[in-house]
mmCIF file with all atom_site columns, C-alpha atoms in Angstrom:
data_model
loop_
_atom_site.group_PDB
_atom_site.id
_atom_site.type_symbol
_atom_site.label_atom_id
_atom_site.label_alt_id
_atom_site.label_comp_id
_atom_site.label_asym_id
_atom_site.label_entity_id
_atom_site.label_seq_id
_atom_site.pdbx_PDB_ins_code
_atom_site.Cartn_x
_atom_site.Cartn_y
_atom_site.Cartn_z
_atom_site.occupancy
_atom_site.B_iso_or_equiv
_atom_site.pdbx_formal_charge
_atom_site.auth_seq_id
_atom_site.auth_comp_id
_atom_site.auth_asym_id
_atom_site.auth_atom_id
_atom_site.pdbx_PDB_model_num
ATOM 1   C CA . UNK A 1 1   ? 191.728 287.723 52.289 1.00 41.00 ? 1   UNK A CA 1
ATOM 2   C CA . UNK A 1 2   ? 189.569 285.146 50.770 1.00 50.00 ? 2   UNK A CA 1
ATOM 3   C CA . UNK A 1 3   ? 190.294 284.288 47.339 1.00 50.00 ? 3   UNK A CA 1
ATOM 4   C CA . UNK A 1 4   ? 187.021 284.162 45.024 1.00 58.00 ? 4   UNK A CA 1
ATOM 5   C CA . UNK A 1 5   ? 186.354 281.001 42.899 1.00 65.00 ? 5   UNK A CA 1
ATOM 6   C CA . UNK A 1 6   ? 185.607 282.314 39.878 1.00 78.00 ? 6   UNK A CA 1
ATOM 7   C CA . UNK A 1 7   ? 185.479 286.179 38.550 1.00 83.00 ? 7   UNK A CA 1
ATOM 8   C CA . UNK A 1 8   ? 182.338 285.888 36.188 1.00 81.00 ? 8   UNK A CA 1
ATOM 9   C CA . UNK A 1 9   ? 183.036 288.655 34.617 1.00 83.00 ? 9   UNK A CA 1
ATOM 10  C CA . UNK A 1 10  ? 185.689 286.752 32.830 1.00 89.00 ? 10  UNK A CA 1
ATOM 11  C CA . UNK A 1 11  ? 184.155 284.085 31.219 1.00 87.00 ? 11  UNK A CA 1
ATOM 12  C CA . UNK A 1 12  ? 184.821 285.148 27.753 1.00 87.00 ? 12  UNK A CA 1
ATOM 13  C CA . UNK A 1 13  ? 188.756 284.934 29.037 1.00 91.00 ? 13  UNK A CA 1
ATOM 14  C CA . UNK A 1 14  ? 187.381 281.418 30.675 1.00 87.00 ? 14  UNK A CA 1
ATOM 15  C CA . UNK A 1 15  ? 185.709 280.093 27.201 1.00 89.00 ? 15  UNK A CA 1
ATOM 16  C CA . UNK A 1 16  ? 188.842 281.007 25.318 1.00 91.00 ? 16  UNK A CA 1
ATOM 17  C CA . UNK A 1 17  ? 191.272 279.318 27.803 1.00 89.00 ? 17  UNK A CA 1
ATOM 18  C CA . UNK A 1 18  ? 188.858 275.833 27.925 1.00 87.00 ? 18  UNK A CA 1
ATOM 19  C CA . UNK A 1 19  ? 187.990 275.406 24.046 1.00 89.00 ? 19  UNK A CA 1
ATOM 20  C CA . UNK A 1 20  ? 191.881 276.310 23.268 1.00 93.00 ? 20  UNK A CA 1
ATOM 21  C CA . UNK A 1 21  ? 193.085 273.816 25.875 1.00 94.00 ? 21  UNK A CA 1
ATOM 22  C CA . UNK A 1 22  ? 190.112 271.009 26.267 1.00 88.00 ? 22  UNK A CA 1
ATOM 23  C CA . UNK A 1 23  ? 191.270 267.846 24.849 1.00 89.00 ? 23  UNK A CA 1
ATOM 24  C CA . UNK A 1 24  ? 188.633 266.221 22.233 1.00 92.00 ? 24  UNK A CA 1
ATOM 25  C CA . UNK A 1 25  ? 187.453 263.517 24.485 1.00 89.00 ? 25  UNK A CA 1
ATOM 26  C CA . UNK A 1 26  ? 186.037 266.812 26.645 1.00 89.00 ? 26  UNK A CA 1
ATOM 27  C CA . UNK A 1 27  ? 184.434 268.370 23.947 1.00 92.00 ? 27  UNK A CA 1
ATOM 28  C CA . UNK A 1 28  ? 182.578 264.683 23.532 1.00 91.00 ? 28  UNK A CA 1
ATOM 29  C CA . UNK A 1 29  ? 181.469 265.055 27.260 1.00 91.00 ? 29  UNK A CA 1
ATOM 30  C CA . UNK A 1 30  ? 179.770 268.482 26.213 1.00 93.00 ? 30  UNK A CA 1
ATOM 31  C CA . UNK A 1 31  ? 177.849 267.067 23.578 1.00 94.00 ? 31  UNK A CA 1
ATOM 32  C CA . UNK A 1 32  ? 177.107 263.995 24.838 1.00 94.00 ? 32  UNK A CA 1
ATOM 33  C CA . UNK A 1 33  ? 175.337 265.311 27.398 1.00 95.00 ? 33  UNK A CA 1
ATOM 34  C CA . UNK A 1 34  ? 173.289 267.955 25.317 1.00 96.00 ? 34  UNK A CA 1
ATOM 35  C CA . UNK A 1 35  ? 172.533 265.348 23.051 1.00 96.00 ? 35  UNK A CA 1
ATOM 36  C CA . UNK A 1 36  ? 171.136 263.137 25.629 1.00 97.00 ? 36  UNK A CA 1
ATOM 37  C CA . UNK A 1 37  ? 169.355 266.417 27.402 1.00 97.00 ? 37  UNK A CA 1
ATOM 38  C CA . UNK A 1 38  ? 167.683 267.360 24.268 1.00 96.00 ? 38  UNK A CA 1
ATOM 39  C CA . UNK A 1 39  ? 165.970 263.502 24.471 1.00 97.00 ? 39  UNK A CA 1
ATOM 40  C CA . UNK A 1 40  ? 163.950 264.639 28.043 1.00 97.00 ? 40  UNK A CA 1
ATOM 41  C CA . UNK A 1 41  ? 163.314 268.245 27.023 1.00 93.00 ? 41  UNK A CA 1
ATOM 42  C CA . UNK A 1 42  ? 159.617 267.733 26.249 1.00 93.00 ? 42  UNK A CA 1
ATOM 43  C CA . UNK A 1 43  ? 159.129 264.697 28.657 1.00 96.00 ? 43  UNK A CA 1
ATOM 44  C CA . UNK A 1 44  ? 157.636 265.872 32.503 1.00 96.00 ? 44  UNK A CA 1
ATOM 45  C CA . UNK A 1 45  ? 159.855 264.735 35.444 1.00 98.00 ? 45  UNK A CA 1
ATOM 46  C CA . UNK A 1 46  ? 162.723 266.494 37.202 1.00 98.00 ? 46  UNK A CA 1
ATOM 47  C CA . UNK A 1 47  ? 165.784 265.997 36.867 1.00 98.00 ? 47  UNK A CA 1
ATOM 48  C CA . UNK A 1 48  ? 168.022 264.478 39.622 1.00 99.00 ? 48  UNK A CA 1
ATOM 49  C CA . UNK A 1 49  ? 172.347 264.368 39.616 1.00 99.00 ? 49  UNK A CA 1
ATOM 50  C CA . UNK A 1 50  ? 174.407 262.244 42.369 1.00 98.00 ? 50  UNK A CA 1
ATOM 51  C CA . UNK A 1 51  ? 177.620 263.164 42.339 1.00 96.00 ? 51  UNK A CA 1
ATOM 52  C CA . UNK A 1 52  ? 178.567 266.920 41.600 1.00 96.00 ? 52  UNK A CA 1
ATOM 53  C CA . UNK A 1 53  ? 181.925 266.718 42.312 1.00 91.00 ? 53  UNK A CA 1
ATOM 54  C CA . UNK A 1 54  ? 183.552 270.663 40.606 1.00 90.00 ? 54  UNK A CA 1
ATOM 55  C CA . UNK A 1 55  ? 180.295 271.149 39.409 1.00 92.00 ? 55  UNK A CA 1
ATOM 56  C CA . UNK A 1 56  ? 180.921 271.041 35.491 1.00 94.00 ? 56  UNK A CA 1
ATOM 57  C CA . UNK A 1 57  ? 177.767 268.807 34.366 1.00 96.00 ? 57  UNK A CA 1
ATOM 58  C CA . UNK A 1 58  ? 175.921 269.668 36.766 1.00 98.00 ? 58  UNK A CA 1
ATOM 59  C CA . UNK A 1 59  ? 176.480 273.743 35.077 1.00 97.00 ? 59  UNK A CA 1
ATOM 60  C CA . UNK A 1 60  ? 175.884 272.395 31.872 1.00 96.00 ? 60  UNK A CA 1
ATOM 61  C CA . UNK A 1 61  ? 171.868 270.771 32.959 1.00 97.00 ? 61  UNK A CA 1
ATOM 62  C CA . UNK A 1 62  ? 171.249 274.277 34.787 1.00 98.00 ? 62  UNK A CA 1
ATOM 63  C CA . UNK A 1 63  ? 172.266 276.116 31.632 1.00 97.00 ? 63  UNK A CA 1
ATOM 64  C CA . UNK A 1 64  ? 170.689 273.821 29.300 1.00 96.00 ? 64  UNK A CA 1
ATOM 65  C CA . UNK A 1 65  ? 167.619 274.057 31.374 1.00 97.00 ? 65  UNK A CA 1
ATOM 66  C CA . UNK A 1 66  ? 167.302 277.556 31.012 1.00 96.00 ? 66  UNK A CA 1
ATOM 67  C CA . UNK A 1 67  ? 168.053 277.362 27.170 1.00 95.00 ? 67  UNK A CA 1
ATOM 68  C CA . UNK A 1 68  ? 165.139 275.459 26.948 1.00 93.00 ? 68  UNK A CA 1
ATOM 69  C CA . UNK A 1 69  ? 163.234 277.987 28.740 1.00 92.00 ? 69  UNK A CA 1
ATOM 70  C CA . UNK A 1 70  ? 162.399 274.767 31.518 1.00 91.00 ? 70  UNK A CA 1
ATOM 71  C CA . UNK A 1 71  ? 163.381 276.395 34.796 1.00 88.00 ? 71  UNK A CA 1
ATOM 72  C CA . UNK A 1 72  ? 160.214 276.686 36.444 1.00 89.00 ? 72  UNK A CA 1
ATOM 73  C CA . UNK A 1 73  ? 158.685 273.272 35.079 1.00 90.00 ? 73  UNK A CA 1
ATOM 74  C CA . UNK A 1 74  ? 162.219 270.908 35.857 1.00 96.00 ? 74  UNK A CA 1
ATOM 75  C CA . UNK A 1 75  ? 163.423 270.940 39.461 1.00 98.00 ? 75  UNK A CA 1
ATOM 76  C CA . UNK A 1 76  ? 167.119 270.017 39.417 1.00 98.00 ? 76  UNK A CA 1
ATOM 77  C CA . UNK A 1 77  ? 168.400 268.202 42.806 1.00 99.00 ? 77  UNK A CA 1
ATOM 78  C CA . UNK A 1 78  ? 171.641 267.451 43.029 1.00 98.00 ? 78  UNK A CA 1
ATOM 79  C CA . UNK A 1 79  ? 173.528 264.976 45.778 1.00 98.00 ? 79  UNK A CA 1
ATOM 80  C CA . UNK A 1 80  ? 177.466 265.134 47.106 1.00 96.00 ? 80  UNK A CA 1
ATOM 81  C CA . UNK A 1 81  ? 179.493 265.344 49.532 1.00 93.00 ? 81  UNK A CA 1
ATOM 82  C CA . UNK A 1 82  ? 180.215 268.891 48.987 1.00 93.00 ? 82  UNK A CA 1
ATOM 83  C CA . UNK A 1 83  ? 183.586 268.360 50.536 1.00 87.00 ? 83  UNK A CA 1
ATOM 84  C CA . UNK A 1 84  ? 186.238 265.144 50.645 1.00 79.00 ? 84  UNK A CA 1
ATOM 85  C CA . UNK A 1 85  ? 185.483 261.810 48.652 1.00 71.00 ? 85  UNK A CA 1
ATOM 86  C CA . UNK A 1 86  ? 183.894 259.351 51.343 1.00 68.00 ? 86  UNK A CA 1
ATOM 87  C CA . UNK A 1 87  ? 186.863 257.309 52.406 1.00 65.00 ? 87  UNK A CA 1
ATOM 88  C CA . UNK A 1 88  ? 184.535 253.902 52.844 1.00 64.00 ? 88  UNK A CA 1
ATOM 89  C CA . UNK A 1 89  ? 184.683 251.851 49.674 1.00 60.00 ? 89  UNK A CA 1
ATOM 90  C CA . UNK A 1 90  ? 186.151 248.229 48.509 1.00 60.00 ? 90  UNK A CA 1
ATOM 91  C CA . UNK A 1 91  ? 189.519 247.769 48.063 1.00 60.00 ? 91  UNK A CA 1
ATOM 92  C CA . UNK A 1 92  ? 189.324 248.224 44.215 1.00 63.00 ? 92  UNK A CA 1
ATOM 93  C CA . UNK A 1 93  ? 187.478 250.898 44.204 1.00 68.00 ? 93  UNK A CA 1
ATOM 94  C CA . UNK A 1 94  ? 189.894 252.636 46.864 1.00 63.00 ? 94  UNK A CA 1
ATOM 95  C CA . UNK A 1 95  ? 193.338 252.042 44.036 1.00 64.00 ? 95  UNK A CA 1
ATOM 96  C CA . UNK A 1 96  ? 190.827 253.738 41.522 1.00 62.00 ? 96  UNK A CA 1
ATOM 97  C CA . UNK A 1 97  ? 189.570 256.495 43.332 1.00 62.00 ? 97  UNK A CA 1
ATOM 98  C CA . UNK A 1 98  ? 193.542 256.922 44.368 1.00 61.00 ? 98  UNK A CA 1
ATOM 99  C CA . UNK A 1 99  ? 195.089 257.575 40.569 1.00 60.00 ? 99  UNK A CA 1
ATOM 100 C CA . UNK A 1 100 ? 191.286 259.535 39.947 1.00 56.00 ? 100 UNK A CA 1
ATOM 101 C CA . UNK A 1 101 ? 192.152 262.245 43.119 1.00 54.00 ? 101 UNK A CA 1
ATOM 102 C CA . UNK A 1 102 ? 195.826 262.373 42.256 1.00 52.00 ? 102 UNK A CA 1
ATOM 103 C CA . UNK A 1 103 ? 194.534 263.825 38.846 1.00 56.00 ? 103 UNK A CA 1
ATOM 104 C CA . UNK A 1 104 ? 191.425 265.815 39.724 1.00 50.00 ? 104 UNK A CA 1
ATOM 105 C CA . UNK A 1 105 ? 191.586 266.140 43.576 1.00 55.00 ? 105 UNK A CA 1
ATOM 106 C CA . UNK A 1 106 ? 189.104 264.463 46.162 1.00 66.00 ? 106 UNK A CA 1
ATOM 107 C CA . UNK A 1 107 ? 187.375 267.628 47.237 1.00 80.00 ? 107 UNK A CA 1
ATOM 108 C CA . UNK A 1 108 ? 184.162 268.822 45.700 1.00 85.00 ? 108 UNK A CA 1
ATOM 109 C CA . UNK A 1 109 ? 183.214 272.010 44.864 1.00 93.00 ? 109 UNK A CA 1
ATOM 110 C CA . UNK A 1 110 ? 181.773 274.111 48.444 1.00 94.00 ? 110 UNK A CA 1
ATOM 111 C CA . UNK A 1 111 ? 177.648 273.917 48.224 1.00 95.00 ? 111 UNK A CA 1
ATOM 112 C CA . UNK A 1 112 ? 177.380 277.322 48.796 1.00 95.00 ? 112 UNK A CA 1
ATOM 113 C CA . UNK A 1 113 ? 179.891 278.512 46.450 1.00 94.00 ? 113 UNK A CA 1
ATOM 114 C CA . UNK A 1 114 ? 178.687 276.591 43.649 1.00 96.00 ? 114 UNK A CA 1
ATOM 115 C CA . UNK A 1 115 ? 174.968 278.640 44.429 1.00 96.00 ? 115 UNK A CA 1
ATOM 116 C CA . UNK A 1 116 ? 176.699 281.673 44.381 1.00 95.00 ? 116 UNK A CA 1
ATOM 117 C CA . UNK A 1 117 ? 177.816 281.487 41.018 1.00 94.00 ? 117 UNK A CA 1
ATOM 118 C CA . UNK A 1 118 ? 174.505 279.941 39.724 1.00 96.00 ? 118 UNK A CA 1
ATOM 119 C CA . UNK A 1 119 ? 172.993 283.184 41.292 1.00 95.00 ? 119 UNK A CA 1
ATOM 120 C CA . UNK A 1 120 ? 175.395 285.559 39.756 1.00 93.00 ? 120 UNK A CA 1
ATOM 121 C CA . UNK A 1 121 ? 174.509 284.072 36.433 1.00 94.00 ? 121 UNK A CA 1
ATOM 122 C CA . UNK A 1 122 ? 170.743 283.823 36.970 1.00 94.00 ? 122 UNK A CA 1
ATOM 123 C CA . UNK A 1 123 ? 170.405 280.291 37.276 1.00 96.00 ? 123 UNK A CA 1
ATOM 124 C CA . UNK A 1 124 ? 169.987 279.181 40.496 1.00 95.00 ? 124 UNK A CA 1
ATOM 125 C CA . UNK A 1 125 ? 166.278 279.031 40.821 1.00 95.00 ? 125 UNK A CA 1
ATOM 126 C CA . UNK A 1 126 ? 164.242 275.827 41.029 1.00 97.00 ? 126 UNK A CA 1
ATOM 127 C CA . UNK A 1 127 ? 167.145 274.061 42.346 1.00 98.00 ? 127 UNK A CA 1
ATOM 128 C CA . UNK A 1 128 ? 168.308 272.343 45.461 1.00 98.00 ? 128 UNK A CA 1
ATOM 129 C CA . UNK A 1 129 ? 171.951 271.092 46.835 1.00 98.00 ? 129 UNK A CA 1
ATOM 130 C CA . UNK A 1 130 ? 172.066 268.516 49.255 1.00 98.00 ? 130 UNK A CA 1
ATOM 131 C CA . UNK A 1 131 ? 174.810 268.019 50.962 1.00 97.00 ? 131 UNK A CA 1
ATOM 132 C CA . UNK A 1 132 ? 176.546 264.584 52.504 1.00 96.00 ? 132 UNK A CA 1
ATOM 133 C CA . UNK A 1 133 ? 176.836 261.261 52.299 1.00 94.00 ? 133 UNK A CA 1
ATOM 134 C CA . UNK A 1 134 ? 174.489 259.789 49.769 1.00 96.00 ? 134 UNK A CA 1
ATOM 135 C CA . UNK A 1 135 ? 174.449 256.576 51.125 1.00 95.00 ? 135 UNK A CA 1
ATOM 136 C CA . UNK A 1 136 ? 172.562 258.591 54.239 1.00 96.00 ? 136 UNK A CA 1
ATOM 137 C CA . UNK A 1 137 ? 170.741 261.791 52.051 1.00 98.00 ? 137 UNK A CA 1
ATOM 138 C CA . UNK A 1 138 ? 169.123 259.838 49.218 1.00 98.00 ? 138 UNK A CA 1
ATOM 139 C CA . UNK A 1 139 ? 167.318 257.375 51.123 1.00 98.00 ? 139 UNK A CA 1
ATOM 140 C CA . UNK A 1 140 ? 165.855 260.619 52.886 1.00 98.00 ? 140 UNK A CA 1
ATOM 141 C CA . UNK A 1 141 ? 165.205 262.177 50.458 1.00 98.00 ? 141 UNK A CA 1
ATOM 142 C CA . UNK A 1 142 ? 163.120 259.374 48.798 1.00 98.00 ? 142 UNK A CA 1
ATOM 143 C CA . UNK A 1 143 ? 161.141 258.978 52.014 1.00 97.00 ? 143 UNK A CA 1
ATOM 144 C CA . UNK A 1 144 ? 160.166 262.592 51.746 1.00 97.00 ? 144 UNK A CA 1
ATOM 145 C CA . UNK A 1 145 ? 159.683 262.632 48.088 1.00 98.00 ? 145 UNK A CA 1
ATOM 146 C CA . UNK A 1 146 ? 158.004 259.083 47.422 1.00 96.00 ? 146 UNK A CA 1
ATOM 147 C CA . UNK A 1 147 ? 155.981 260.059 44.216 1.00 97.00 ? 147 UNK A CA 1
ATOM 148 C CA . UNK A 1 148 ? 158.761 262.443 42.467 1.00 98.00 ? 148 UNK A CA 1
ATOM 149 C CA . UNK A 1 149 ? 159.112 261.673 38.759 1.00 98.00 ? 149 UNK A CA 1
ATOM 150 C CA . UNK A 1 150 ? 162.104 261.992 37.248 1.00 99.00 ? 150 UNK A CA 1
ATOM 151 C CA . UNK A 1 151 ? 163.167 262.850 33.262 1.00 98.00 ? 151 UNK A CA 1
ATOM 152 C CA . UNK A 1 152 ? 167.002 263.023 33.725 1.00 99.00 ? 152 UNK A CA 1
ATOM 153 C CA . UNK A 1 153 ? 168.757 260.887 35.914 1.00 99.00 ? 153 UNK A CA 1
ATOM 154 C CA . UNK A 1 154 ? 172.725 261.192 36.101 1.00 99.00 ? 154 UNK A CA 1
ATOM 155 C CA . UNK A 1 155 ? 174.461 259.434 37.866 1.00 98.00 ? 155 UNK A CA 1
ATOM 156 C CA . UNK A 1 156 ? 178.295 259.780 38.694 1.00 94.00 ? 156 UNK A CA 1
ATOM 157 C CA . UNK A 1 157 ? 179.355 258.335 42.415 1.00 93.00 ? 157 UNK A CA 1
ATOM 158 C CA . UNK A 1 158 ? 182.079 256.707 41.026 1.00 86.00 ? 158 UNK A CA 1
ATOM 159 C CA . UNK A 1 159 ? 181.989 253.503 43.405 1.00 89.00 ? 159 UNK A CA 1
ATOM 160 C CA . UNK A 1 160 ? 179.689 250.215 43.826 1.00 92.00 ? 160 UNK A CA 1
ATOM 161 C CA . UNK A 1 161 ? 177.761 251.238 47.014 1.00 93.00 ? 161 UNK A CA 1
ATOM 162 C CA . UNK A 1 162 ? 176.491 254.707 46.250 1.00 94.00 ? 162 UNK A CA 1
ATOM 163 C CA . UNK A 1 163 ? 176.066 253.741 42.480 1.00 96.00 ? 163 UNK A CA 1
ATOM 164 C CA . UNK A 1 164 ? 173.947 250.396 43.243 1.00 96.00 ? 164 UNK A CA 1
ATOM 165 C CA . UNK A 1 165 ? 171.750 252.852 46.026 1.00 97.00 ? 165 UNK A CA 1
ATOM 166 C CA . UNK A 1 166 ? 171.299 255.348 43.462 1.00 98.00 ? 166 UNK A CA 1
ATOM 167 C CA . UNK A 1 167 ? 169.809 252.922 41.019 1.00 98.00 ? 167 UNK A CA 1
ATOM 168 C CA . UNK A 1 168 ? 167.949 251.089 43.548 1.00 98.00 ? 168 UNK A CA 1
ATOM 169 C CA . UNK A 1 169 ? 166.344 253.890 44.667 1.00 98.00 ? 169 UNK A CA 1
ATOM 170 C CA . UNK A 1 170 ? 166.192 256.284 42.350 1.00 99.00 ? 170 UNK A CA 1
ATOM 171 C CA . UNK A 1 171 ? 165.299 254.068 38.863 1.00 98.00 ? 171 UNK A CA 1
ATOM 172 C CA . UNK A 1 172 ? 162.039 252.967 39.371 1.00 98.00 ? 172 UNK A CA 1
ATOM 173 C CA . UNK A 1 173 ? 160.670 256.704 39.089 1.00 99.00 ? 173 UNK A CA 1
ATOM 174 C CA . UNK A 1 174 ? 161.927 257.883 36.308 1.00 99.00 ? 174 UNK A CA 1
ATOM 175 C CA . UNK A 1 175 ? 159.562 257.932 33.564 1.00 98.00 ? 175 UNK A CA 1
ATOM 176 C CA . UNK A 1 176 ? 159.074 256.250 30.742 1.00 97.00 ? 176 UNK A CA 1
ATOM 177 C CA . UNK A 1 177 ? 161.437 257.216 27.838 1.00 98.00 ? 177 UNK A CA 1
ATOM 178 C CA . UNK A 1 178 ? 163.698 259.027 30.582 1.00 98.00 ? 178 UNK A CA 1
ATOM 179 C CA . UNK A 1 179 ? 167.163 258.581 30.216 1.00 98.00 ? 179 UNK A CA 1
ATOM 180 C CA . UNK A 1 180 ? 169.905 257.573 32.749 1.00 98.00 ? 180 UNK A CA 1
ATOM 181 C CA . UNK A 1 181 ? 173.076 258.500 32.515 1.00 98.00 ? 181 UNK A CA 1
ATOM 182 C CA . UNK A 1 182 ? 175.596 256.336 33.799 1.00 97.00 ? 182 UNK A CA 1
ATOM 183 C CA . UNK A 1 183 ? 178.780 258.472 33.775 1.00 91.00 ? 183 UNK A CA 1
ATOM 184 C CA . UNK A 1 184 ? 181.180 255.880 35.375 1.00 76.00 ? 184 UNK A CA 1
ATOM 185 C CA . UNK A 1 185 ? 180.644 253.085 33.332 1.00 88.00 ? 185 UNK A CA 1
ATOM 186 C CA . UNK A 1 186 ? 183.786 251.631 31.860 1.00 81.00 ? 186 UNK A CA 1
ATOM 187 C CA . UNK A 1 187 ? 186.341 253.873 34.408 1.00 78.00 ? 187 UNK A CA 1
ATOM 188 C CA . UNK A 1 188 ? 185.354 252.480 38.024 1.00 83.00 ? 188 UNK A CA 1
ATOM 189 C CA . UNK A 1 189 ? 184.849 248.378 38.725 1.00 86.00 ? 189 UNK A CA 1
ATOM 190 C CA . UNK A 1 190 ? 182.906 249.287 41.476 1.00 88.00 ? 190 UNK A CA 1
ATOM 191 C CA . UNK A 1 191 ? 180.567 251.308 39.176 1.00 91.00 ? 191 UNK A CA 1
ATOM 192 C CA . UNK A 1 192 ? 180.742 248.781 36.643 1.00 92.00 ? 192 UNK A CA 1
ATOM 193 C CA . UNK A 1 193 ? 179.439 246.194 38.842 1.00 93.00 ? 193 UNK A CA 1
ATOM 194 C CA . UNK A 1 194 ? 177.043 247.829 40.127 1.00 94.00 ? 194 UNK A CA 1
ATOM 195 C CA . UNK A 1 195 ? 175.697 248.780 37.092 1.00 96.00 ? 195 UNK A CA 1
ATOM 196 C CA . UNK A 1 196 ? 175.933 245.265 35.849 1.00 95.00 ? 196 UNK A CA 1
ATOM 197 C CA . UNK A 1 197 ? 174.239 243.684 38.538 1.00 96.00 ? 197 UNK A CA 1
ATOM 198 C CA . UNK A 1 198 ? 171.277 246.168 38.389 1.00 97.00 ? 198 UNK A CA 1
ATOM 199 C CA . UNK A 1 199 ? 170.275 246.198 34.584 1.00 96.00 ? 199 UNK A CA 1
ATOM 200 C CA . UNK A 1 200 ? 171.339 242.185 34.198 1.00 95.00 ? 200 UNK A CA 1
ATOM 201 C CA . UNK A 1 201 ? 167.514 241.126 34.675 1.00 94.00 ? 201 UNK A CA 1
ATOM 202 C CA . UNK A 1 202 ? 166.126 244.057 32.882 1.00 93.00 ? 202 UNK A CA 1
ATOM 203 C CA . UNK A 1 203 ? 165.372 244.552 29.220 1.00 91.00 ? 203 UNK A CA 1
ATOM 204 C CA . UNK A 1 204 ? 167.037 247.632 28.838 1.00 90.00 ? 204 UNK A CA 1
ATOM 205 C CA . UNK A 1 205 ? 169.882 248.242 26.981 1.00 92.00 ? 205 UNK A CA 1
ATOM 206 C CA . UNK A 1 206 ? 172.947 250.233 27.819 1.00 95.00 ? 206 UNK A CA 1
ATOM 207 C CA . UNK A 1 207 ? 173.908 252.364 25.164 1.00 96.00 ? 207 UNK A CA 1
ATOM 208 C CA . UNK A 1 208 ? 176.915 254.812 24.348 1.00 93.00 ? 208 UNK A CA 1
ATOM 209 C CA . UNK A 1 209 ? 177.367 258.098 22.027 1.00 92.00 ? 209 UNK A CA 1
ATOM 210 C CA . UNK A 1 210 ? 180.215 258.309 19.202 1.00 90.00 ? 210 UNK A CA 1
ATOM 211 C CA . UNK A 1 211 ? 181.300 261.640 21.096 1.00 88.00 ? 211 UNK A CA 1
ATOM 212 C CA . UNK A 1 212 ? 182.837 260.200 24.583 1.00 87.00 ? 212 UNK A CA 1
ATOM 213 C CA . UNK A 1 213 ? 183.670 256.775 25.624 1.00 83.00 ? 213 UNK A CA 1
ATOM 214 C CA . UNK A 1 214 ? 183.187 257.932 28.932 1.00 83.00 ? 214 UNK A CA 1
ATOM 215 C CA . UNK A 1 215 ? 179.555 258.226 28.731 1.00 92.00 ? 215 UNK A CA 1
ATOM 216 C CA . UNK A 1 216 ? 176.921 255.276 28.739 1.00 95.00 ? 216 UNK A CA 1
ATOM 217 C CA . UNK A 1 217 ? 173.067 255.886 28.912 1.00 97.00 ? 217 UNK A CA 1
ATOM 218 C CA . UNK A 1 218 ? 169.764 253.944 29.549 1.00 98.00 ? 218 UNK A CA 1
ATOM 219 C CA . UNK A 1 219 ? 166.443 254.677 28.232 1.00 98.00 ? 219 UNK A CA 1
ATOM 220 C CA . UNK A 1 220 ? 163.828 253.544 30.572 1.00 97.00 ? 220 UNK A CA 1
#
């Protein structure tokens, strides 16, 4: 028999287990990320993640989204694999990714499990998975999608390639005052460079939150 992901009727069981066990530097993540949400909650432009992975930030913007009563006026899209890491990367990146998926694991969250419980919780509207490579998907995407506007763009690919396409592409439409959230920044070289090499001719600056070190940000 198949085992279910999650029983949603336990989430009062499942809040009590993660605030009891989280670490602080998870907490941070939390409100790092509504902090930075609450900054494109009256600015127009969907809202764009690459790089779902289990699905955990990618819960919180749904839910946050909802909060603010922006489900029908925010389209979420959201890019991964839905499945194993891609194995082509540099040679730094590949040691990285190794100690990462000997923590967390290198297989994302299934596409159409991860609707399921959006749907069970009411949340799933307005939104759309896509799954693959995002080094393949994006640049679709973009082709089909050339004058999107986007408020919220996170981005969390871990490695230089997919990071550097991500900005490339994806950067010059979100709006003015929209923020970009650069999740890797600090953990990954490959990231890191990428990031680097993208912003180095640009005026903005990349900034961080007191509540995570994990977390950088842009505001465009």
């Amino acid at each position: 028999m198949k085992k279910k992901l999650l029983d949603i009727k336990k989430n009062f069981d499942y809040e009590n287990a993660y605030m009891l066990s989280a670490p602080v530097e998870r907490i941070g993540k939390l409100v790092s990320r509504f902090e930075l949400f609450n900054k494109i909650k009256a600015i127009p432009g969907e809202i764009i993640e690459c790089g779902v992975f289990k699905g955990s930030s990618l819960s919180q913007f749904v839910k946050l989204r909802a909060l603010y009563g922006h489900s029908s006026s925010k389209k979420i899209i959201a890019f991964d694999t839905f499945g194993k890491f891609p194995e082509k990367c540099s040679s730094d990146d590949k040691k990285y990714l190794k100690n990462f998926t000997s923590e967390a694991g290198n297989q994302s969250i299934e596409k159409n499990k991860l609707l399921k419980i959006f749907k069970e919780l009411g949340v799933d509207k307005n939104l759309e998975l896509i799954k693959g490579n995002i080094l393949k998907t994006l640049p679709q995407f973009i082709k089909s999608n050339k004058h999107i506007k986007i408020s919220l763009l996170h981005i969390d690919v871990d490695t230089y390639e997919p990071t550097k396409i991500c900005l490339d592409i994806l950067y010059p439409h979100v709006v003015k005052n929209g923020v970009v959230i650069l999740d890797d920044y600090g953990a990954f070289p490959g990231a890191n460079k990428a990031i680097d090499e993208f912003f180095s001719n640009k005026p903005n600056v990349i900034k961080s939150l007191p509540y995570s070190s994990y977390i950088s940000y842009v505001i465009k």
